[in-house]
PDB file of C-alpha atoms in Angstrom:
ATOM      1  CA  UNK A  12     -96.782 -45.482  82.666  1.00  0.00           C
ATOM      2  CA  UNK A  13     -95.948 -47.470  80.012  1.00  0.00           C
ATOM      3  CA  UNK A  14     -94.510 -50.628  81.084  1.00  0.00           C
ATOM      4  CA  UNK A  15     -92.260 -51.697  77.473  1.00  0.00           C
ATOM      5  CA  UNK A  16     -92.455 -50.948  74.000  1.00  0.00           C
ATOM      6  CA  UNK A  17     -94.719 -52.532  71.566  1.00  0.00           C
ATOM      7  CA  UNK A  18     -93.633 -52.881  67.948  1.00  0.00           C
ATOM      8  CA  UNK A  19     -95.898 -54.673  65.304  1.00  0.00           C
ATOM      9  CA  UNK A  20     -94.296 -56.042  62.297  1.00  0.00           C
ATOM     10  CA  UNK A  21     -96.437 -56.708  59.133  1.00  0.00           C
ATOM     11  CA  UNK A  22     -95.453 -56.909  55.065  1.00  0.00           C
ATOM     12  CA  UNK A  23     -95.756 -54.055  52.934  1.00  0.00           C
ATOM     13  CA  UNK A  24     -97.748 -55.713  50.325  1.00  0.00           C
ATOM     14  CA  UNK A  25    -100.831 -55.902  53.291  1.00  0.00           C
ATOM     15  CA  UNK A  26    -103.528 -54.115  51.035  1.00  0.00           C
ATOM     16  CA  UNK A  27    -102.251 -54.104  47.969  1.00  0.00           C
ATOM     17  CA  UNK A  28    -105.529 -55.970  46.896  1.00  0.00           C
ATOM     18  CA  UNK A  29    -107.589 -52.999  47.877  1.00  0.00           C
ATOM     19  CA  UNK A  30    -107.901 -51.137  44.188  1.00  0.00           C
ATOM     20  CA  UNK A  31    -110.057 -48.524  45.326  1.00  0.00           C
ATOM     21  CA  UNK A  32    -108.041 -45.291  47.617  1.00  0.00           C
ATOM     22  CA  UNK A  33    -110.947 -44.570  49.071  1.00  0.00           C
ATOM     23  CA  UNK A  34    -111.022 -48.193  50.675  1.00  0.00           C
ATOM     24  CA  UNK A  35    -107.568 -48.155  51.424  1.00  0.00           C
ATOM     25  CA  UNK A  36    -107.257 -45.003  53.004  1.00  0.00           C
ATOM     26  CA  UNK A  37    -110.645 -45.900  55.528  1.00  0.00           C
ATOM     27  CA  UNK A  38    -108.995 -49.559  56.391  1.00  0.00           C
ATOM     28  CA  UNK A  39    -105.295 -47.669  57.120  1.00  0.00           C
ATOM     29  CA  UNK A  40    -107.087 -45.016  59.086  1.00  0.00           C
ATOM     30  CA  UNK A  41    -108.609 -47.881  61.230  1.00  0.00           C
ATOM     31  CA  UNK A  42    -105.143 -49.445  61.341  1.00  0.00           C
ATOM     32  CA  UNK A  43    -103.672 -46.251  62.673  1.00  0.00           C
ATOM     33  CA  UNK A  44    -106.609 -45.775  65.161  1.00  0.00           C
ATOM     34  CA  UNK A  45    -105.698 -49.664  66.679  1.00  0.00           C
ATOM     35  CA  UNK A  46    -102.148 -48.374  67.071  1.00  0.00           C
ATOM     36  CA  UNK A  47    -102.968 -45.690  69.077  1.00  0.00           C
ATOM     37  CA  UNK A  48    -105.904 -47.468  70.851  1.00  0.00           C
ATOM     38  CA  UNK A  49    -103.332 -50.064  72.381  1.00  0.00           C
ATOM     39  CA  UNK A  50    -100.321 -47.545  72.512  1.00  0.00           C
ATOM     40  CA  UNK A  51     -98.134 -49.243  69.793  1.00  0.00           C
ATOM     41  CA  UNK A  52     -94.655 -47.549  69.280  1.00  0.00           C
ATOM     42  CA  UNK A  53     -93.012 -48.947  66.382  1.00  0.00           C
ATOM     43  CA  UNK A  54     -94.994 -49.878  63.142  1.00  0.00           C
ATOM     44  CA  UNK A  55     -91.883 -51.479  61.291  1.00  0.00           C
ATOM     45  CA  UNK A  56     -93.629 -52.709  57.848  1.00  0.00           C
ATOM     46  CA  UNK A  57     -90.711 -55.492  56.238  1.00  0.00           C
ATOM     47  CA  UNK A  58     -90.693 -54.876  52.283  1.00  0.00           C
ATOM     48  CA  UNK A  59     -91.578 -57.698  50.701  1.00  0.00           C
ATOM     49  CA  UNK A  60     -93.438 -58.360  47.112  1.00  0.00           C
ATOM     50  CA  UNK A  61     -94.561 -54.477  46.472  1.00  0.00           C
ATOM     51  CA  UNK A  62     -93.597 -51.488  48.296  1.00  0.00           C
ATOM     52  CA  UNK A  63     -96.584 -49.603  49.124  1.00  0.00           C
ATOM     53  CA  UNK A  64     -95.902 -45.908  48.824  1.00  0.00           C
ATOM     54  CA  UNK A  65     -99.663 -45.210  49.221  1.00  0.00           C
ATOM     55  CA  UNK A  66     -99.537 -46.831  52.352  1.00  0.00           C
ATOM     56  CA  UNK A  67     -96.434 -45.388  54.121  1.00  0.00           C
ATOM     57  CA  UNK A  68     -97.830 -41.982  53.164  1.00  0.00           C
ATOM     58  CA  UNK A  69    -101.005 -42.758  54.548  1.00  0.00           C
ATOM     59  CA  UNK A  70     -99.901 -44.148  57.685  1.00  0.00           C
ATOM     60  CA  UNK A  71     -97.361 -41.269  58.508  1.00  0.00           C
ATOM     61  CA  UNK A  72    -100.249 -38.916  57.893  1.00  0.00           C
ATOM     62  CA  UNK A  73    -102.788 -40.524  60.237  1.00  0.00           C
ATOM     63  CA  UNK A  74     -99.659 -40.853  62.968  1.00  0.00           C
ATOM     64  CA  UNK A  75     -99.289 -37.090  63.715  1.00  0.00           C
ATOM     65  CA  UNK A  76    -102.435 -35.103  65.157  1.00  0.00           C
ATOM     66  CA  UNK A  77    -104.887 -33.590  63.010  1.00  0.00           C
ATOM     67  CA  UNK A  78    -103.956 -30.051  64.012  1.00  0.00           C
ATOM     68  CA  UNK A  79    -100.686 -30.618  62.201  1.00  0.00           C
ATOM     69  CA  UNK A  80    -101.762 -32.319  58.864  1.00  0.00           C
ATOM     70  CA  UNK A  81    -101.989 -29.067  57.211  1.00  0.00           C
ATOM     71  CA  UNK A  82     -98.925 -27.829  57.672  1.00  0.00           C
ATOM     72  CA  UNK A  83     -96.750 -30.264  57.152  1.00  0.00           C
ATOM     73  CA  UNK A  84     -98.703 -32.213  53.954  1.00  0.00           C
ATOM     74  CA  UNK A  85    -100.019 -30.565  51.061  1.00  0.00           C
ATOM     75  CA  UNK A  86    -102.268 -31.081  48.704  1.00  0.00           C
ATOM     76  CA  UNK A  87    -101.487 -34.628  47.371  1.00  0.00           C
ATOM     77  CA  UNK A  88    -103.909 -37.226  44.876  1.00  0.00           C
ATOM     78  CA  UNK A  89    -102.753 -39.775  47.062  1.00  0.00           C
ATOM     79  CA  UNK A  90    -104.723 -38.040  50.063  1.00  0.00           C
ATOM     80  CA  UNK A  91    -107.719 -37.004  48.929  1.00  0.00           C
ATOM     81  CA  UNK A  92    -109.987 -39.439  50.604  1.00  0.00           C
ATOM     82  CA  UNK A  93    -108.512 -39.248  54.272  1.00  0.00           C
ATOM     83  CA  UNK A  94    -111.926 -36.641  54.756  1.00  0.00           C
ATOM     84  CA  UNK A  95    -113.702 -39.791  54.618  1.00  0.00           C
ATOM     85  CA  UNK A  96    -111.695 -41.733  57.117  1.00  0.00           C
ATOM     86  CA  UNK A  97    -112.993 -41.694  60.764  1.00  0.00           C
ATOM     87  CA  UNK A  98    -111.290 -39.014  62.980  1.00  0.00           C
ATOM     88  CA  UNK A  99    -108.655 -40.981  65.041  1.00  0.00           C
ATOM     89  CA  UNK A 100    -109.320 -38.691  68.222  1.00  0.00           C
ATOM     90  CA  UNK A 101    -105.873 -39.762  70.087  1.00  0.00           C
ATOM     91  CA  UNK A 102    -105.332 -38.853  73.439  1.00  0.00           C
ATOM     92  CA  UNK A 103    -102.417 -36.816  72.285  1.00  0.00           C
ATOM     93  CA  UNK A 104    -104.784 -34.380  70.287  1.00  0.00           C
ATOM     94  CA  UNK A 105    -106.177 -33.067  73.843  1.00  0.00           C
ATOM     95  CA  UNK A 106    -103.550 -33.049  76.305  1.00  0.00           C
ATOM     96  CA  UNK A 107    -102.272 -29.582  76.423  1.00  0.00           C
ATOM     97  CA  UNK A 108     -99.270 -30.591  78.167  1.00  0.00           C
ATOM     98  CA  UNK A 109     -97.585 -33.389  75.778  1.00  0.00           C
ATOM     99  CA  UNK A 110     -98.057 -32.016  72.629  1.00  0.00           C
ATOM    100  CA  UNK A 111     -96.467 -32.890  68.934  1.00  0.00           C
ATOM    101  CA  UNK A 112     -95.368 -29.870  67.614  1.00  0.00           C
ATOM    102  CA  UNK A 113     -93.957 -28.904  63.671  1.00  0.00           C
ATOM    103  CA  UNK A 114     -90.287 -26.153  63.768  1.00  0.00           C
ATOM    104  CA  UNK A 115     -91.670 -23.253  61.310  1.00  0.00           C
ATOM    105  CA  UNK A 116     -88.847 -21.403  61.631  1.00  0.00           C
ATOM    106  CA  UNK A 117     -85.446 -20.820  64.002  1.00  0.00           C
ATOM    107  CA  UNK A 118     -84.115 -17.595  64.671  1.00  0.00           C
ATOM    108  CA  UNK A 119     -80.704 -16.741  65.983  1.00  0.00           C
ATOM    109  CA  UNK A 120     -81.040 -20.418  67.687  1.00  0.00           C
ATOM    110  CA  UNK A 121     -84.654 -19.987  68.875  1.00  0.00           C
ATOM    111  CA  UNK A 122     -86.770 -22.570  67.240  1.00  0.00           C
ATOM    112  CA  UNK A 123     -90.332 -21.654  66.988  1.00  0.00           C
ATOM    113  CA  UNK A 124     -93.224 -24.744  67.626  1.00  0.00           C
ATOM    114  CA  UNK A 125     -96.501 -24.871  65.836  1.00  0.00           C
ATOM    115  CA  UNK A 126     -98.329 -27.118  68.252  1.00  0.00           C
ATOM    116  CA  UNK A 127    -101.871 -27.095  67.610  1.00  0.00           C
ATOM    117  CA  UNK A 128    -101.519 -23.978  70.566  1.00  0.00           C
ATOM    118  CA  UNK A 129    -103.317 -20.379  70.166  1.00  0.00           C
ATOM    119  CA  UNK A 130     -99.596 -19.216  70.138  1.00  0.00           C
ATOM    120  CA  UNK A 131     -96.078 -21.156  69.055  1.00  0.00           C
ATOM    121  CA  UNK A 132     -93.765 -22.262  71.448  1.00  0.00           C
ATOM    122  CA  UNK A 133     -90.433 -21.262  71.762  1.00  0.00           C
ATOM    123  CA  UNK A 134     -87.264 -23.704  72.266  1.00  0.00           C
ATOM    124  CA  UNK A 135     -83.790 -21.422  72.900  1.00  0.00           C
ATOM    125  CA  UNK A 136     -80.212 -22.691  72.180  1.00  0.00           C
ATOM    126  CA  UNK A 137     -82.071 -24.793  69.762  1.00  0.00           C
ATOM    127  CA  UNK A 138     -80.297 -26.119  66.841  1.00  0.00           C
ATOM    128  CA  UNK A 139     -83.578 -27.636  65.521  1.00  0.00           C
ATOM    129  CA  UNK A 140     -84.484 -26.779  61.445  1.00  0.00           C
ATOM    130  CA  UNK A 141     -87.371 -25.744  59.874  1.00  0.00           C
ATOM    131  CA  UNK A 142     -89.514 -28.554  59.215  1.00  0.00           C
ATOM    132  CA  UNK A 143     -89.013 -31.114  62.010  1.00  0.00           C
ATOM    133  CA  UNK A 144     -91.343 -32.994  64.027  1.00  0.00           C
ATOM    134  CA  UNK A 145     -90.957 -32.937  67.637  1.00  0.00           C
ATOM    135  CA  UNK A 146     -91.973 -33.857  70.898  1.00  0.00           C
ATOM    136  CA  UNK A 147     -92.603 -31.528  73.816  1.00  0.00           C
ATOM    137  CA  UNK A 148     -94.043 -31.522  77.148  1.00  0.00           C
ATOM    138  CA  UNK A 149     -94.857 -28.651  79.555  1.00  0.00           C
ATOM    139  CA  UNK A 150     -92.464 -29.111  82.780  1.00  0.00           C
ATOM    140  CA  UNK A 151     -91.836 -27.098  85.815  1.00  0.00           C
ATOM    141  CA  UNK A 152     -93.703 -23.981  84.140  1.00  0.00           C
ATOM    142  CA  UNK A 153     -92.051 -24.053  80.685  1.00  0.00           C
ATOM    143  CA  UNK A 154     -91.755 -26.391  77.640  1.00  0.00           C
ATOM    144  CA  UNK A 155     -89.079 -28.498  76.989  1.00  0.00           C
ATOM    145  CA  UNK A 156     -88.450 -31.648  73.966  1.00  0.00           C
ATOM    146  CA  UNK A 157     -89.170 -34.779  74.906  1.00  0.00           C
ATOM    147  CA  UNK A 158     -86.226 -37.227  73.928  1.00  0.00           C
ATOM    148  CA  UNK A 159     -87.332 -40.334  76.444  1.00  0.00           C
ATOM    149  CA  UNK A 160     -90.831 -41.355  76.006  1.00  0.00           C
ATOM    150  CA  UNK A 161     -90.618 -44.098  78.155  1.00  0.00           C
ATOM    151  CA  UNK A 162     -93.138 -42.563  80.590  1.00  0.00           C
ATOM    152  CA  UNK A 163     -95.773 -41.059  78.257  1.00  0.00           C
ATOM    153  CA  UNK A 164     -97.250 -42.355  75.274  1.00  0.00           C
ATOM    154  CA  UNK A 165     -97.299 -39.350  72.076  1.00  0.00           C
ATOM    155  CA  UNK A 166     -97.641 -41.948  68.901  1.00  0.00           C
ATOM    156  CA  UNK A 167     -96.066 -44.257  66.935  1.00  0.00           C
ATOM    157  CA  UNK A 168     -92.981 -44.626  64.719  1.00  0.00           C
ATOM    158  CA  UNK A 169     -92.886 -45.949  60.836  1.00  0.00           C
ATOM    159  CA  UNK A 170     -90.282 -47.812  59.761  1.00  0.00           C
ATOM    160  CA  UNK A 171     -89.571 -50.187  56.500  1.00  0.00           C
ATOM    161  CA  UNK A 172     -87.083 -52.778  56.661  1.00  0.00           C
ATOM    162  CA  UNK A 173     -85.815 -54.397  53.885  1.00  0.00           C
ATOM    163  CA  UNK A 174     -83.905 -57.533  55.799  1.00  0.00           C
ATOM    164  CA  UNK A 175     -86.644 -58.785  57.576  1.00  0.00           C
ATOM    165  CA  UNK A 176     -84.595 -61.319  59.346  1.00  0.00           C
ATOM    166  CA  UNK A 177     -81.723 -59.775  60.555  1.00  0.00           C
ATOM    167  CA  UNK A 178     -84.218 -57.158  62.218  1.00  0.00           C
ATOM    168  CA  UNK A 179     -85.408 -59.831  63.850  1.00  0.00           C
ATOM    169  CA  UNK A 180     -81.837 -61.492  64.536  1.00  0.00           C
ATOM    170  CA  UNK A 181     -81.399 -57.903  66.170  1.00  0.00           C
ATOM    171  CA  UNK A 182     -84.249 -57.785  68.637  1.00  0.00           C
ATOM    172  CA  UNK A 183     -84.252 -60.805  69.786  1.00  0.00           C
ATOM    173  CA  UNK A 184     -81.503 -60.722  73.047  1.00  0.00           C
ATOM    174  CA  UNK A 185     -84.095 -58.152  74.453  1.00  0.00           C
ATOM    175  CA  UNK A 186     -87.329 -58.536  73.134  1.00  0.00           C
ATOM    176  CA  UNK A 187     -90.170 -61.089  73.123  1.00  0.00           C
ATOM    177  CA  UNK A 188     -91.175 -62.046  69.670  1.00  0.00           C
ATOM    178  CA  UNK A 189     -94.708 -63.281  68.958  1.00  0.00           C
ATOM    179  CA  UNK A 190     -95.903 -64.723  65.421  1.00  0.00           C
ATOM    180  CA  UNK A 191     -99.246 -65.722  64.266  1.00  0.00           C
ATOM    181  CA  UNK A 192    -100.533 -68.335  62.100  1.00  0.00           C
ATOM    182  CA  UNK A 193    -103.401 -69.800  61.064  1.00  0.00           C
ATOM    183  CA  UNK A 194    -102.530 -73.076  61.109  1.00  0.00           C
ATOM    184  CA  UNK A 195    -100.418 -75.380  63.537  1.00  0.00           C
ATOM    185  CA  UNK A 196     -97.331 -76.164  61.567  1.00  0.00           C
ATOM    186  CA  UNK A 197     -94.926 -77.283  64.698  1.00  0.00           C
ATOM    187  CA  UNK A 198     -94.770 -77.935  67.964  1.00  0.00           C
ATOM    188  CA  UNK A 199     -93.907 -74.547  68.876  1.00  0.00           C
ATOM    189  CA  UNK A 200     -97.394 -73.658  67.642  1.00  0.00           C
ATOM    190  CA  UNK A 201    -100.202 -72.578  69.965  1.00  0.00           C
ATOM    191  CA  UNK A 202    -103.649 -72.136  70.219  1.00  0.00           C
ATOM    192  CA  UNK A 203    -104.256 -69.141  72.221  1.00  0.00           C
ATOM    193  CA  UNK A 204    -106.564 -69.706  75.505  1.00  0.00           C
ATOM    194  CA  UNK A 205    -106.267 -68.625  78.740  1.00  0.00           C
ATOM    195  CA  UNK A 206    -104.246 -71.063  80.190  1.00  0.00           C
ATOM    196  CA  UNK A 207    -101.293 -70.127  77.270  1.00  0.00           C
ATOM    197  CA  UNK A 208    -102.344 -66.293  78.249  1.00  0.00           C
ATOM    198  CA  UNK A 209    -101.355 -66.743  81.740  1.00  0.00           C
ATOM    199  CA  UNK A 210     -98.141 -68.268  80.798  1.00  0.00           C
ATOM    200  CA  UNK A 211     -97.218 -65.622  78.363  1.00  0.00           C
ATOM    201  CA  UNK A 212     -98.112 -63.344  81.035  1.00  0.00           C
ATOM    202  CA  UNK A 213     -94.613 -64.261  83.103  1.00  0.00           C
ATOM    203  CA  UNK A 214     -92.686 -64.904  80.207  1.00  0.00           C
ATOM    204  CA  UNK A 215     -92.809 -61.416  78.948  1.00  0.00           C
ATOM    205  CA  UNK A 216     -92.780 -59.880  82.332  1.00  0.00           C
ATOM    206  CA  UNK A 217     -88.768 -58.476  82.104  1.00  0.00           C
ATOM    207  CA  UNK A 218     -88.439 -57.890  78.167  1.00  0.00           C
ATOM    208  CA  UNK A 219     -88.358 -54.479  77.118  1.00  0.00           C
ATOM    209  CA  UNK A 220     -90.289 -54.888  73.999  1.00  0.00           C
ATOM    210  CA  UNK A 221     -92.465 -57.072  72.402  1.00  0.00           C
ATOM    211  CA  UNK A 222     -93.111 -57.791  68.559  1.00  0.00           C
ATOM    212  CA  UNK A 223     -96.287 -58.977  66.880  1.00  0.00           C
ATOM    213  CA  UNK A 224     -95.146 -60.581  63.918  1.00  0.00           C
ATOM    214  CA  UNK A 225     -98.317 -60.604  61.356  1.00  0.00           C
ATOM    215  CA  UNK A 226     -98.529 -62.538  57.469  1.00  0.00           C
ATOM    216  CA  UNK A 227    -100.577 -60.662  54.636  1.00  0.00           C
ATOM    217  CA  UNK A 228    -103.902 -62.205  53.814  1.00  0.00           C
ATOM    218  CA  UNK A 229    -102.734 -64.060  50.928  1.00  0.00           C
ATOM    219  CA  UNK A 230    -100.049 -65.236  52.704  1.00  0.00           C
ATOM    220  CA  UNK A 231     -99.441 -66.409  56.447  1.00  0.00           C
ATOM    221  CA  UNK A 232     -95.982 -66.096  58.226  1.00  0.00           C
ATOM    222  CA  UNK A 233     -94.554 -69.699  57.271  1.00  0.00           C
ATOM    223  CA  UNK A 234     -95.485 -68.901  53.457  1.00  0.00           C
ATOM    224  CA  UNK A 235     -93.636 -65.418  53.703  1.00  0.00           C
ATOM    225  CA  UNK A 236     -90.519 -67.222  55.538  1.00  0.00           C
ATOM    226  CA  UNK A 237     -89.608 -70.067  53.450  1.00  0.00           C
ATOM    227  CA  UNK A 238     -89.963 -67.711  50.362  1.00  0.00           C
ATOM    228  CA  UNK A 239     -86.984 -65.828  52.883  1.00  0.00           C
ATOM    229  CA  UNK A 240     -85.550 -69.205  53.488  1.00  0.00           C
ATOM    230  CA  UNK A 241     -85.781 -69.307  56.970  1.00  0.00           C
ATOM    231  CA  UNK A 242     -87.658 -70.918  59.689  1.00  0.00           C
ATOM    232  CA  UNK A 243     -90.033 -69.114  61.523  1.00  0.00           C
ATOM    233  CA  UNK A 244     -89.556 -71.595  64.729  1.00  0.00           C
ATOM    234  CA  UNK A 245     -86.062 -70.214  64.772  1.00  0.00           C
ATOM    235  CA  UNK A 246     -86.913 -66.901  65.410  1.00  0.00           C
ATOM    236  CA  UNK A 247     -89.928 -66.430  67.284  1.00  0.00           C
ATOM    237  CA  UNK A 248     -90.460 -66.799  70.796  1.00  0.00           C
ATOM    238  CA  UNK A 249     -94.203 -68.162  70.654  1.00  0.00           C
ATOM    239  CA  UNK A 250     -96.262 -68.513  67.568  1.00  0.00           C
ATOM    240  CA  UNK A 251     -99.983 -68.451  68.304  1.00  0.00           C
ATOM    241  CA  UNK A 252    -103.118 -69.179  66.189  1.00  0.00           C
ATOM    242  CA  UNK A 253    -104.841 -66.232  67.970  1.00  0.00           C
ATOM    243  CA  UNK A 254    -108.235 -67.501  66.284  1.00  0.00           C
ATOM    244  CA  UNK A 255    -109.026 -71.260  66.290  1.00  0.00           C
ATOM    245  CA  UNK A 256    -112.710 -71.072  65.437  1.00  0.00           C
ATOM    246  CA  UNK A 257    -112.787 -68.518  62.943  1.00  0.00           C
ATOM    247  CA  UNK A 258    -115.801 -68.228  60.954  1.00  0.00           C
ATOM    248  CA  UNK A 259    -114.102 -66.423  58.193  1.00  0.00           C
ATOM    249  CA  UNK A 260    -111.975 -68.374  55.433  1.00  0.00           C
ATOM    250  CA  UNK A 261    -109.257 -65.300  55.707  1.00  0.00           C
ATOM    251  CA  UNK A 262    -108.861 -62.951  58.719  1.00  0.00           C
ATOM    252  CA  UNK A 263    -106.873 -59.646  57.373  1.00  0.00           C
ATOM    253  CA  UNK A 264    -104.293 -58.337  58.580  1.00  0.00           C
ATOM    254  CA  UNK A 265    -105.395 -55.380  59.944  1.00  0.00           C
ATOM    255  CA  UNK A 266    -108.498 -57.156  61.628  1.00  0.00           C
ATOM    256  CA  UNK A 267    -105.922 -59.657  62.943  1.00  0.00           C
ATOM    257  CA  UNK A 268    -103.227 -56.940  64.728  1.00  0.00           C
ATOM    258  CA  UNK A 269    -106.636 -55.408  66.140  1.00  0.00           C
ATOM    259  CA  UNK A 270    -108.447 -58.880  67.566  1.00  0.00           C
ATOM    260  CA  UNK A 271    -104.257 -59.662  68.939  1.00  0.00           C
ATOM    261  CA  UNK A 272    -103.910 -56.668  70.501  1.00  0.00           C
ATOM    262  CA  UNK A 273    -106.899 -56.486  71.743  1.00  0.00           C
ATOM    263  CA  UNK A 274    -106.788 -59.986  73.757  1.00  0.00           C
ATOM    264  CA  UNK A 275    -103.030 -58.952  74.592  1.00  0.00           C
ATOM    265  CA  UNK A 276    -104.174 -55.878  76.368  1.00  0.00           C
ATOM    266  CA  UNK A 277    -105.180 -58.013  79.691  1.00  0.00           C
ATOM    267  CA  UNK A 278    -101.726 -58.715  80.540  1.00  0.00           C
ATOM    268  CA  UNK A 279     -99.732 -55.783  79.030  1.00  0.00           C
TER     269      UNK A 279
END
């Protein structure tokens, strides 16, 4: 059962120094994979320097299951490398009673379901429209959409902000917002042990969601929010250097949501 939601929050400029597609579409593969791995629910990127169109596309691509990429992308420059990414193999791609289905067509108010099933499922008094994406699961001997997910993980939602902020602003009364940095700027700063584990442990035990806040690699969080003249203090509930003895001189982005998650996974 899935306990709260889990939204990370990272800039949309986060591989714009990768020149090469094939790179970039491998590394936001992996990115999509780590969102799955650790159920995230919300990918919300905040638009800041470029906005990465390559990326978005990617990302929706690799967030819906591989029996549906066919049907509902076509043949696009900016995907021809995601053959060369590693298959993501999501749990959702198996279970044959959650499944993410694409409308093909509705008839007199019958919607009919491509999803990834030897035959399409049927939805009556429907009003959905050729097209959508949806949600179903397989309940008391027929299928019905799936509007609350609160109990089963399918995938994860894209979103790009352009008010970074007053998302944030927004969130906060019921969420639990946790920023990274490299370096300790503040008091409010961390290093991120065990002991600080165990306390984070009770103070997210009643929020409903909580946001990982993540810099670019050029850039870490404080950079990005004075240019946005704000304090990141202000806003964020806990900000952690998640890796104190790094061996690296830059830790990216992606590798740093992964190693996060990965350590926040113990107390989820």
């Amino acid at each position: 059962m899935i306990k709260r939601k889990i939204c990370v929050v990272f800039p949309t400029n986060v591989f714009s120094d990768i020149s090469h597609l094939r790179e970039k579409t491998i590394r936001i593969a992996n990115l999509a994979r780590t969102f799955f791995t650790f159920n995230v629910n919300e990918a919300i990127l905040f638009n800041y320097e470029n906005y990465d169109k390559v990326l978005i596309k990617l990302l929706n691509f690799f967030s819906i299951p591989s029996y549906l990429r066919k049907y509902v992308y076509k043949i696009d420059e900016d995907l021809k490398y995601v053959g060369a990414a590693p298959p993501i193999r999501a749990n959702i791609e198996e279970d044959k009673e959650n499944r993410i289905g694409l409308v093909v067509k509705n008839e007199k108010g019958i919607a009919f379901i491509n999803a990834g099933l030897k035959q399409l499922i049927k939805i009556k008094n429907s009003k959905l429209k050729k097209g959508e994406i949806v949600k179903l699961s397989f309940i008391n001997g027929r299928w019905e959409l799936v509007f609350n997910e609160s109990e089963k993980y399918f995938n994860f939602s894209i979103k790009v902000i352009d008010d970074l902020i007053n998302f944030l602003k927004s969130e906060k009364p019921k969420s639990f917002i946790i920023a990274t940095s490299k370096e300790l700027f503040s008091p409010k700063c961390k290093i991120l042990n065990l002991e600080n584990l165990l306390i984070l442990q009770k103070l997210i035990k009643d929020k409903q969601k909580l946001i990982f806040l993540f810099g670019s690699p050029k850039e870490g969080l404080y950079e990005i929010f004075l240019k946005l003249n704000y304090n990141l203090d202000d806003l964020a509930d806990v900000i952690l250097n998640v890796f104190p003895n790094q061996g690296v001189i830059t830790i990216r982005t992606d590798e740093a949501i992964f190693g996060t998650l990965s350590i926040f996974n113990l107390i989820f």
